[in-house]
PDB file of C-alpha atoms in Angstrom:
ATOM      1  CA  UNK A  19      14.841 -25.770  10.669  1.00  0.00           C
ATOM      2  CA  UNK A  20      12.562 -23.783  13.152  1.00  0.00           C
ATOM      3  CA  UNK A  21      14.041 -25.540  16.297  1.00  0.00           C
ATOM      4  CA  UNK A  22      17.546 -24.818  15.557  1.00  0.00           C
ATOM      5  CA  UNK A  23      16.123 -20.641  15.462  1.00  0.00           C
ATOM      6  CA  UNK A  24      15.073 -19.282  18.247  1.00  0.00           C
ATOM      7  CA  UNK A  25      13.747 -16.455  16.660  1.00  0.00           C
ATOM      8  CA  UNK A  26      11.470 -18.826  14.255  1.00  0.00           C
ATOM      9  CA  UNK A  27      10.433 -20.332  17.228  1.00  0.00           C
ATOM     10  CA  UNK A  28       9.451 -16.942  19.196  1.00  0.00           C
ATOM     11  CA  UNK A  29       7.470 -16.184  15.994  1.00  0.00           C
ATOM     12  CA  UNK A  30       5.536 -19.523  16.245  1.00  0.00           C
ATOM     13  CA  UNK A  31       5.405 -20.364  19.755  1.00  0.00           C
ATOM     14  CA  UNK A  32       4.882 -17.245  21.339  1.00  0.00           C
ATOM     15  CA  UNK A  33       3.335 -14.945  19.187  1.00  0.00           C
ATOM     16  CA  UNK A  34       1.629 -16.728  16.206  1.00  0.00           C
ATOM     17  CA  UNK A  35      -1.015 -14.119  14.825  1.00  0.00           C
ATOM     18  CA  UNK A  36       1.915 -11.709  14.424  1.00  0.00           C
ATOM     19  CA  UNK A  37       1.400  -9.448  11.508  1.00  0.00           C
ATOM     20  CA  UNK A  38       4.309  -7.890  10.029  1.00  0.00           C
ATOM     21  CA  UNK A  39       4.149  -4.639   7.728  1.00  0.00           C
ATOM     22  CA  UNK A  40       6.993  -6.245   5.597  1.00  0.00           C
ATOM     23  CA  UNK A  41      10.236  -7.661   6.012  1.00  0.00           C
ATOM     24  CA  UNK A  42      12.129  -4.317   6.405  1.00  0.00           C
ATOM     25  CA  UNK A  43       9.492  -4.028   9.480  1.00  0.00           C
ATOM     26  CA  UNK A  44      10.516  -6.987  10.798  1.00  0.00           C
ATOM     27  CA  UNK A  45      14.139  -6.563  10.785  1.00  0.00           C
ATOM     28  CA  UNK A  46      13.646  -3.529  12.345  1.00  0.00           C
ATOM     29  CA  UNK A  47      11.376  -4.815  15.016  1.00  0.00           C
ATOM     30  CA  UNK A  48      13.342  -7.809  15.662  1.00  0.00           C
ATOM     31  CA  UNK A  49      16.682  -5.675  15.891  1.00  0.00           C
ATOM     32  CA  UNK A  50      19.270  -7.469  18.330  1.00  0.00           C
ATOM     33  CA  UNK A  51      17.964  -4.069  20.673  1.00  0.00           C
ATOM     34  CA  UNK A  52      14.698  -4.694  21.228  1.00  0.00           C
ATOM     35  CA  UNK A  53      13.821  -8.492  21.357  1.00  0.00           C
ATOM     36  CA  UNK A  54      17.813 -10.073  21.830  1.00  0.00           C
ATOM     37  CA  UNK A  55      17.867 -12.183  18.529  1.00  0.00           C
ATOM     38  CA  UNK A  56      21.326 -12.340  16.993  1.00  0.00           C
ATOM     39  CA  UNK A  57      21.099 -10.599  12.965  1.00  0.00           C
ATOM     40  CA  UNK A  58      21.886 -14.110  11.265  1.00  0.00           C
ATOM     41  CA  UNK A  59      19.084 -15.375  13.583  1.00  0.00           C
ATOM     42  CA  UNK A  60      16.547 -12.320  12.079  1.00  0.00           C
ATOM     43  CA  UNK A  61      18.059 -13.119   8.120  1.00  0.00           C
ATOM     44  CA  UNK A  62      17.631 -16.668   8.393  1.00  0.00           C
ATOM     45  CA  UNK A  63      14.044 -16.255  10.141  1.00  0.00           C
ATOM     46  CA  UNK A  64      12.977 -13.611   7.144  1.00  0.00           C
ATOM     47  CA  UNK A  65      14.573 -15.854   4.510  1.00  0.00           C
ATOM     48  CA  UNK A  66      12.625 -18.531   6.131  1.00  0.00           C
ATOM     49  CA  UNK A  67       9.071 -16.515   6.444  1.00  0.00           C
ATOM     50  CA  UNK A  68       9.245 -15.002   2.755  1.00  0.00           C
ATOM     51  CA  UNK A  69      10.528 -19.078   0.926  1.00  0.00           C
ATOM     52  CA  UNK A  70       7.099 -19.805   2.791  1.00  0.00           C
ATOM     53  CA  UNK A  71       4.821 -17.093   1.898  1.00  0.00           C
ATOM     54  CA  UNK A  72       4.549 -15.328   5.009  1.00  0.00           C
ATOM     55  CA  UNK A  73       6.500 -12.380   4.114  1.00  0.00           C
ATOM     56  CA  UNK A  74       6.010 -10.933   0.472  1.00  0.00           C
ATOM     57  CA  UNK A  75       6.784  -7.231  -0.185  1.00  0.00           C
ATOM     58  CA  UNK A  76       4.888  -7.651  -3.627  1.00  0.00           C
ATOM     59  CA  UNK A  77       1.668  -8.541  -2.120  1.00  0.00           C
ATOM     60  CA  UNK A  78       1.631  -5.615   0.805  1.00  0.00           C
ATOM     61  CA  UNK A  79       2.125  -3.464  -1.707  1.00  0.00           C
ATOM     62  CA  UNK A  80      -0.700  -4.644  -4.211  1.00  0.00           C
ATOM     63  CA  UNK A  81      -3.153  -4.663  -0.538  1.00  0.00           C
ATOM     64  CA  UNK A  82      -1.727  -1.197  -0.094  1.00  0.00           C
ATOM     65  CA  UNK A  83      -2.572  -0.231  -3.841  1.00  0.00           C
ATOM     66  CA  UNK A  84      -5.830  -1.226  -3.237  1.00  0.00           C
ATOM     67  CA  UNK A  85      -6.507   0.193  -0.032  1.00  0.00           C
ATOM     68  CA  UNK A  86      -5.530   3.708  -1.045  1.00  0.00           C
ATOM     69  CA  UNK A  87      -7.324   4.077  -3.976  1.00  0.00           C
ATOM     70  CA  UNK A  88     -10.590   2.487  -2.603  1.00  0.00           C
ATOM     71  CA  UNK A  89     -10.727   3.372   0.294  1.00  0.00           C
ATOM     72  CA  UNK A  90      -8.535   6.638   0.672  1.00  0.00           C
ATOM     73  CA  UNK A  91      -9.294   7.448  -3.403  1.00  0.00           C
ATOM     74  CA  UNK A  92      -5.845   8.135  -3.693  1.00  0.00           C
ATOM     75  CA  UNK A  93      -4.895   8.152  -7.740  1.00  0.00           C
ATOM     76  CA  UNK A  94      -1.428   6.935  -8.941  1.00  0.00           C
ATOM     77  CA  UNK A  95       0.884   9.801  -8.252  1.00  0.00           C
ATOM     78  CA  UNK A  96      -0.248  10.204  -4.388  1.00  0.00           C
ATOM     79  CA  UNK A  97       0.025   6.002  -4.248  1.00  0.00           C
ATOM     80  CA  UNK A  98       3.280   5.451  -5.578  1.00  0.00           C
ATOM     81  CA  UNK A  99       4.820   8.617  -3.468  1.00  0.00           C
ATOM     82  CA  UNK A 100       3.254   6.747  -0.011  1.00  0.00           C
ATOM     83  CA  UNK A 101       4.240   3.423  -1.414  1.00  0.00           C
ATOM     84  CA  UNK A 102       8.034   4.991  -2.134  1.00  0.00           C
ATOM     85  CA  UNK A 103       8.405   6.500   1.423  1.00  0.00           C
ATOM     86  CA  UNK A 104       7.466   2.429   2.915  1.00  0.00           C
ATOM     87  CA  UNK A 105       9.693   0.688   0.447  1.00  0.00           C
ATOM     88  CA  UNK A 106      12.232   0.702  -1.863  1.00  0.00           C
ATOM     89  CA  UNK A 107      12.271   1.650  -5.501  1.00  0.00           C
ATOM     90  CA  UNK A 108      12.878  -1.382  -6.862  1.00  0.00           C
ATOM     91  CA  UNK A 109      10.269  -3.220  -4.570  1.00  0.00           C
ATOM     92  CA  UNK A 110       7.634  -0.328  -5.737  1.00  0.00           C
ATOM     93  CA  UNK A 111       8.723  -0.572  -9.506  1.00  0.00           C
ATOM     94  CA  UNK A 112       8.281  -4.275 -10.052  1.00  0.00           C
ATOM     95  CA  UNK A 113       4.629  -4.248  -8.205  1.00  0.00           C
ATOM     96  CA  UNK A 114       2.914  -1.088  -8.660  1.00  0.00           C
ATOM     97  CA  UNK A 115       2.263  -0.974 -12.886  1.00  0.00           C
ATOM     98  CA  UNK A 116       0.969  -4.657 -13.080  1.00  0.00           C
ATOM     99  CA  UNK A 117      -1.551  -3.804  -9.677  1.00  0.00           C
ATOM    100  CA  UNK A 118      -2.764  -0.268 -11.290  1.00  0.00           C
ATOM    101  CA  UNK A 119      -3.204  -2.070 -14.647  1.00  0.00           C
ATOM    102  CA  UNK A 120      -6.718  -3.559 -13.346  1.00  0.00           C
ATOM    103  CA  UNK A 121      -8.383  -0.466 -11.164  1.00  0.00           C
ATOM    104  CA  UNK A 122     -10.326   2.082 -12.428  1.00  0.00           C
ATOM    105  CA  UNK A 123      -9.060   5.552 -10.543  1.00  0.00           C
ATOM    106  CA  UNK A 124     -11.386   7.178 -12.917  1.00  0.00           C
ATOM    107  CA  UNK A 125     -14.220   5.097 -11.279  1.00  0.00           C
ATOM    108  CA  UNK A 126     -12.600   5.767  -7.755  1.00  0.00           C
ATOM    109  CA  UNK A 127     -12.278   9.573  -8.995  1.00  0.00           C
ATOM    110  CA  UNK A 128     -15.954  10.041  -9.691  1.00  0.00           C
ATOM    111  CA  UNK A 129     -17.016   8.284  -6.608  1.00  0.00           C
ATOM    112  CA  UNK A 130     -14.801  11.454  -4.763  1.00  0.00           C
ATOM    113  CA  UNK A 131     -16.221  14.075  -6.768  1.00  0.00           C
ATOM    114  CA  UNK A 132     -19.545  13.282  -6.202  1.00  0.00           C
ATOM    115  CA  UNK A 133     -19.348  12.559  -2.084  1.00  0.00           C
ATOM    116  CA  UNK A 134     -17.873  16.669  -2.946  1.00  0.00           C
ATOM    117  CA  UNK A 135     -20.449  17.540  -5.114  1.00  0.00           C
ATOM    118  CA  UNK A 136     -23.098  16.817  -2.752  1.00  0.00           C
ATOM    119  CA  UNK A 137     -20.780  18.782  -0.097  1.00  0.00           C
ATOM    120  CA  UNK A 138     -21.167  21.803  -2.304  1.00  0.00           C
ATOM    121  CA  UNK A 139     -18.025  22.099  -3.208  1.00  0.00           C
ATOM    122  CA  UNK A 140     -17.555  23.996  -6.576  1.00  0.00           C
ATOM    123  CA  UNK A 141     -15.523  22.626 -10.056  1.00  0.00           C
ATOM    124  CA  UNK A 142     -12.474  24.303  -9.469  1.00  0.00           C
ATOM    125  CA  UNK A 143     -12.028  23.518  -6.335  1.00  0.00           C
ATOM    126  CA  UNK A 144     -12.888  19.711  -6.573  1.00  0.00           C
ATOM    127  CA  UNK A 145     -10.246  19.625  -9.667  1.00  0.00           C
ATOM    128  CA  UNK A 146      -7.592  21.159  -7.013  1.00  0.00           C
ATOM    129  CA  UNK A 147      -8.788  18.269  -4.575  1.00  0.00           C
ATOM    130  CA  UNK A 148      -8.463  15.545  -7.161  1.00  0.00           C
ATOM    131  CA  UNK A 149      -4.955  16.848  -7.748  1.00  0.00           C
ATOM    132  CA  UNK A 150      -3.666  16.713  -4.607  1.00  0.00           C
ATOM    133  CA  UNK A 151      -4.686  12.926  -3.848  1.00  0.00           C
ATOM    134  CA  UNK A 152      -2.927  11.931  -6.999  1.00  0.00           C
ATOM    135  CA  UNK A 153      -4.645  11.743  -9.724  1.00  0.00           C
ATOM    136  CA  UNK A 154      -3.519  12.505 -13.303  1.00  0.00           C
ATOM    137  CA  UNK A 155      -5.325  14.969 -15.911  1.00  0.00           C
ATOM    138  CA  UNK A 156      -7.257  11.913 -17.455  1.00  0.00           C
ATOM    139  CA  UNK A 157      -8.828  10.114 -14.809  1.00  0.00           C
ATOM    140  CA  UNK A 158     -10.075  13.861 -13.372  1.00  0.00           C
ATOM    141  CA  UNK A 159     -11.695  14.726 -16.503  1.00  0.00           C
ATOM    142  CA  UNK A 160     -13.099  11.323 -17.339  1.00  0.00           C
ATOM    143  CA  UNK A 161     -14.349  11.294 -13.225  1.00  0.00           C
ATOM    144  CA  UNK A 162     -16.055  14.832 -14.029  1.00  0.00           C
ATOM    145  CA  UNK A 163     -17.523  13.387 -17.587  1.00  0.00           C
ATOM    146  CA  UNK A 164     -19.084  10.425 -15.491  1.00  0.00           C
ATOM    147  CA  UNK A 165     -20.418  12.743 -13.239  1.00  0.00           C
ATOM    148  CA  UNK A 166     -22.270  15.211 -15.693  1.00  0.00           C
ATOM    149  CA  UNK A 167     -23.014  11.754 -17.171  1.00  0.00           C
ATOM    150  CA  UNK A 168     -25.133  10.487 -14.081  1.00  0.00           C
ATOM    151  CA  UNK A 169     -26.661  13.764 -13.423  1.00  0.00           C
ATOM    152  CA  UNK A 170     -28.255  14.346 -16.860  1.00  0.00           C
TER     153      UNK A 170
END
């Protein structure tokens, strides 16, 4: 099947390390005007790559949720907004809640709060920063209580 579709040959032979963020990105980057592939070839290639597990919006959403929470200290609200700017609502709704169940946002909020306190940020300013990062009230309260416990 790969030899019947020049796009699959392109992905296999010329770009073995091709990394595609999402199905939408692949469609956009390989559109007819940019690489010269027909829409039929693109859709066939996307279907094939999805069925083989090379393209998965759900897996990418999971990776982004982990990245945003652990590296950028984003809370649920901010992460969901970021994802909705990159993916359709259906994909986000399907993957978001199950991924968020296993993440301790309170711990990441506490880690961020500790860094800010070391910089001399006062409590009120810290709360506003955590809110801007998308943390909900229970996560913020939990983070502040974790910090006060560790100070004792």
